[in-house]
PDB file of C-alpha atoms in Angstrom:
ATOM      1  CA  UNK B   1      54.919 -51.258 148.663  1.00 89.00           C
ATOM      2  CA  UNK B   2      54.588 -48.538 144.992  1.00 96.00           C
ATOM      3  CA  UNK B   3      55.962 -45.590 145.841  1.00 97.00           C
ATOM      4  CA  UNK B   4      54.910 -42.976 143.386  1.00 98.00           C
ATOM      5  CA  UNK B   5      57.667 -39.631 143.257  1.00 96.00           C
ATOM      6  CA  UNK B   6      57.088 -36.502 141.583  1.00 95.00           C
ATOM      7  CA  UNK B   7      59.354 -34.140 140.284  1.00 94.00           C
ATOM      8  CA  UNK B   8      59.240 -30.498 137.495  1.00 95.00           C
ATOM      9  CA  UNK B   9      57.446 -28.074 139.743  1.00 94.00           C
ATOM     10  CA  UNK B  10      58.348 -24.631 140.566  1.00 97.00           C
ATOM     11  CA  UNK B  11      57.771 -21.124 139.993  1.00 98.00           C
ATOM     12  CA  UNK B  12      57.403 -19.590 136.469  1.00 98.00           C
ATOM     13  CA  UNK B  13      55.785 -16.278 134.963  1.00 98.00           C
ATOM     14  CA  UNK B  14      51.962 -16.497 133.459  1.00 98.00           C
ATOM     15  CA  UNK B  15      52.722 -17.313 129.715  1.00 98.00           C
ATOM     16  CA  UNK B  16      55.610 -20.192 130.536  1.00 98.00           C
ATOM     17  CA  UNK B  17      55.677 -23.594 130.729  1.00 98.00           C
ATOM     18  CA  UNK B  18      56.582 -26.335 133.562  1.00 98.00           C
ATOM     19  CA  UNK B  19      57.039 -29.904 132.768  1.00 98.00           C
ATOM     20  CA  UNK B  20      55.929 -32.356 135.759  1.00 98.00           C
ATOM     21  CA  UNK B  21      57.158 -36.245 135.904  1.00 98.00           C
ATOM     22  CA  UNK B  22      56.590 -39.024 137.941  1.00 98.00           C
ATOM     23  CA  UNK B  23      58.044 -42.422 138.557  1.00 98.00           C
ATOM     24  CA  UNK B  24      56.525 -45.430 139.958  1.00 98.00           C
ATOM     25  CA  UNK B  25      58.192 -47.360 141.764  1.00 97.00           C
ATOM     26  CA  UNK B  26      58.407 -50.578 143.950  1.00 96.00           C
ATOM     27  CA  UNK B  27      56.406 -54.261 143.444  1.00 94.00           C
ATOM     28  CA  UNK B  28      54.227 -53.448 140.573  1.00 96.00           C
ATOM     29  CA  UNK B  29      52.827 -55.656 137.954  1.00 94.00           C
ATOM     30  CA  UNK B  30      50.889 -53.296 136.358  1.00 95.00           C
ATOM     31  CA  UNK B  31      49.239 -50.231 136.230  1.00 97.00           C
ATOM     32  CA  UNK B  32      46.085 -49.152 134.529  1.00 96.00           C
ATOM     33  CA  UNK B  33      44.774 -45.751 134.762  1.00 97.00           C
ATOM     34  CA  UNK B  34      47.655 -42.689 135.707  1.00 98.00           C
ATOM     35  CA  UNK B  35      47.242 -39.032 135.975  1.00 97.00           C
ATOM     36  CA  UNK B  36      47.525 -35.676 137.676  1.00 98.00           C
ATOM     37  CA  UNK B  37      45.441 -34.187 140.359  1.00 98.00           C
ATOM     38  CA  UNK B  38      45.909 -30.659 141.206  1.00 98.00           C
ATOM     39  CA  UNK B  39      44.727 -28.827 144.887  1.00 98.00           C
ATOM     40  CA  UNK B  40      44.759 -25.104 144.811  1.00 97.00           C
ATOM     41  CA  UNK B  41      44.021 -23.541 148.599  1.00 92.00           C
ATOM     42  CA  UNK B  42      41.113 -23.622 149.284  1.00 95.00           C
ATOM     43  CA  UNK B  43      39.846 -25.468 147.333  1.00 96.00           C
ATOM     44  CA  UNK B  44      38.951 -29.756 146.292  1.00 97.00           C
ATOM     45  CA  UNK B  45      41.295 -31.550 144.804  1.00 98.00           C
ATOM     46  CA  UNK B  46      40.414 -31.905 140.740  1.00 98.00           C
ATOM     47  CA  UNK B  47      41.741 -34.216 138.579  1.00 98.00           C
ATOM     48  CA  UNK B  48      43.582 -31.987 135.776  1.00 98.00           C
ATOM     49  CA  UNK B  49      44.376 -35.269 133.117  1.00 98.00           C
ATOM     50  CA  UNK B  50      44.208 -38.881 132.912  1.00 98.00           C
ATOM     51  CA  UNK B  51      45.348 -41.532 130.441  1.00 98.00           C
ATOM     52  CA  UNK B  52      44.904 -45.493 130.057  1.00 97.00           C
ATOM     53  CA  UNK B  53      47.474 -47.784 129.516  1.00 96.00           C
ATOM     54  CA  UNK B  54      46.425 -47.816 125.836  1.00 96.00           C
ATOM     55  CA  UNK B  55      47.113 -43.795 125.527  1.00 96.00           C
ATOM     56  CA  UNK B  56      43.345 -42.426 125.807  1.00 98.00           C
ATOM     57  CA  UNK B  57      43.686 -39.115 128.207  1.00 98.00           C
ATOM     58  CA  UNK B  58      41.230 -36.944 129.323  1.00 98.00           C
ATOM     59  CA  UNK B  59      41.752 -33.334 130.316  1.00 98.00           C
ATOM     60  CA  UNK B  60      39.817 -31.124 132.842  1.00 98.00           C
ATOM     61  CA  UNK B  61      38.089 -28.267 130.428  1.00 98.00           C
ATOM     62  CA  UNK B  62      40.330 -25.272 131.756  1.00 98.00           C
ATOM     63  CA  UNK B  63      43.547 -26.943 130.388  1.00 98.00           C
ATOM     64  CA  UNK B  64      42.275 -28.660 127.344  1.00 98.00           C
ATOM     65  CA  UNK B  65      44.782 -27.105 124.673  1.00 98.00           C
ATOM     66  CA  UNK B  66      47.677 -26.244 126.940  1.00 98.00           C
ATOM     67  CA  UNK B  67      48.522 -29.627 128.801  1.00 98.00           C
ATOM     68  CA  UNK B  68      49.707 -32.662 127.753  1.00 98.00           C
ATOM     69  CA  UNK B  69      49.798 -35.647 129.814  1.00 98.00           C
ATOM     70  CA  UNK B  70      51.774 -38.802 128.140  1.00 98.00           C
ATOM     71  CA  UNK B  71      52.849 -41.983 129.724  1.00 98.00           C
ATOM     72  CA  UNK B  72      55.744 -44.410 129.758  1.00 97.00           C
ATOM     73  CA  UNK B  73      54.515 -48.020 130.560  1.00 96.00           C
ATOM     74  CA  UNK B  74      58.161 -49.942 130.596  1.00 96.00           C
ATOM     75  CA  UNK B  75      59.238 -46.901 132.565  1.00 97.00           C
ATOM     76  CA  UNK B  76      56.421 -46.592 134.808  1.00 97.00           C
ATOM     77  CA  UNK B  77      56.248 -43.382 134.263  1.00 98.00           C
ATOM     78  CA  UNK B  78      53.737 -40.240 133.687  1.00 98.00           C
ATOM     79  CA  UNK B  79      54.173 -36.889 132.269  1.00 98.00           C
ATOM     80  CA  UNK B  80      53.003 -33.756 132.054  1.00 98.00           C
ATOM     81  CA  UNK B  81      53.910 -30.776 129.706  1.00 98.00           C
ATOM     82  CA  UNK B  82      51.939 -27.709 131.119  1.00 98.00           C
ATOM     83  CA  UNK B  83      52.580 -24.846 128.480  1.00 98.00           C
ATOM     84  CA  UNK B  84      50.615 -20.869 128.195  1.00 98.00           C
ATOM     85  CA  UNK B  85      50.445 -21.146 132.423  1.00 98.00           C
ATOM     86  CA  UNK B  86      48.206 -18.841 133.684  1.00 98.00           C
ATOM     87  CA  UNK B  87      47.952 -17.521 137.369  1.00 97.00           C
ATOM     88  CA  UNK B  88      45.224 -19.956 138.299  1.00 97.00           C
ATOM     89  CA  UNK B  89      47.082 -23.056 137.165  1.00 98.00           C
ATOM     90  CA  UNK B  90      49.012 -22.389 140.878  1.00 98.00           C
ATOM     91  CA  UNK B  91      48.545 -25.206 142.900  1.00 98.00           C
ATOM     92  CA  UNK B  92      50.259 -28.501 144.521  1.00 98.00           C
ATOM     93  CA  UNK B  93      50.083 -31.135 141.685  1.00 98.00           C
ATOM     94  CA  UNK B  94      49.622 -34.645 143.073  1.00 98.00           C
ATOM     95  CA  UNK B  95      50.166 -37.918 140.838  1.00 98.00           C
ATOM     96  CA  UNK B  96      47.932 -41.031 140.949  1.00 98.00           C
ATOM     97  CA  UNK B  97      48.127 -44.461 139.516  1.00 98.00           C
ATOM     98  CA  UNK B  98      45.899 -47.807 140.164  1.00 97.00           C
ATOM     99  CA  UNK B  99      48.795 -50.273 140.498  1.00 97.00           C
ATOM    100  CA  UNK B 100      48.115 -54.172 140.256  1.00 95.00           C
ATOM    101  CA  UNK B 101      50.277 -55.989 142.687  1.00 94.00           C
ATOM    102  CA  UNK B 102      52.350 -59.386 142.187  1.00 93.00           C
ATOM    103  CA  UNK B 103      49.310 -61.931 142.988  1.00 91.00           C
ATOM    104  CA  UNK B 104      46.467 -59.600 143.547  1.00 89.00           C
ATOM    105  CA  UNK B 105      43.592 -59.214 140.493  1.00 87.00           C
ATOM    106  CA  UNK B 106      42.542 -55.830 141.529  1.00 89.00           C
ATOM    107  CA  UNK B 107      44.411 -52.812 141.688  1.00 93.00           C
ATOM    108  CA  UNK B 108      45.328 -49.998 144.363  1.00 96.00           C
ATOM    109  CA  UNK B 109      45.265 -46.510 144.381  1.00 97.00           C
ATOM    110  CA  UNK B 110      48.355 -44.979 144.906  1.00 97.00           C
ATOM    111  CA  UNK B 111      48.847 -40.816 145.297  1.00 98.00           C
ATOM    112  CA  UNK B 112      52.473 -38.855 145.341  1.00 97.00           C
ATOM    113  CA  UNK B 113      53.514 -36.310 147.729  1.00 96.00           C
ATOM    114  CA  UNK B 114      52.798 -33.909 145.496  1.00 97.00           C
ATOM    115  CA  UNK B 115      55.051 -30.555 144.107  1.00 97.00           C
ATOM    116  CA  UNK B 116      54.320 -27.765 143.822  1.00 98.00           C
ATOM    117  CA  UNK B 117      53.704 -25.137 141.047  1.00 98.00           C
ATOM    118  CA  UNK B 118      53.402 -21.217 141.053  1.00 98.00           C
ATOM    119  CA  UNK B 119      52.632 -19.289 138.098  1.00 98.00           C
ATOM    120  CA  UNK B 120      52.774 -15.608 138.896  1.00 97.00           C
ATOM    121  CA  UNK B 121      51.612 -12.845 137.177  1.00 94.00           C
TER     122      UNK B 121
END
């Protein structure tokens, strides 16, 4: 079983900056694609940034410039540096990985349990 555990989130003022982390853990062998998800209420989940084992991200447009998402691959880790938070940034951030598995070829998607982040105004 991958167990995937979050951790940074909180409450901070519009203008500040919250840095989120998550570990994978458990009977990995691998894992491609990781990123961040984000669910505001009320709304769909969106996917805020990605990035490949080789270090290409992607960024949903309204963060492009303020968030950073890097990656640890002995560490199984995933990172992100939110900085210039605005109001609308508030929501439960969830991280996702595809994880290969000892003797499998294909991978599995695995979420966390999510934290949360506030950014008042």
């Amino acid at each position: 079983q991958v167990q995937l555990v979050e951790s940074g989130g909180g409450l901070v003022q519009a203008g500040g900056s919250l840095r989120l982390s998550c570990a994978a853990s458990g009977s990995i062998s691998s894992i491609n694609n990781m990123g961040w998800y984000r669910q505001a209420p009320g709304k769909q989940r969106e996917l805020v940034a990605g990035i490949t084992s080789g270090g290409s991200t992607n960024y949903a447009d309204s963060v492009k410039g303020r968030f950073t998402v890097s990656r640890d691959n002995a560490k199984n880790t995933v990172s992100l540096q939110m900085n210039s938070l605005k109001p609308e940034d508030t929501a439960v951030y969830y991280c996702n990985a595809d994880v290969r598995v000892p003797g499998r070829w294909h991978t599995y998607n695995y979420w966390g349990q999510g934290t949360q982040v506030t950014v008042s105004s």
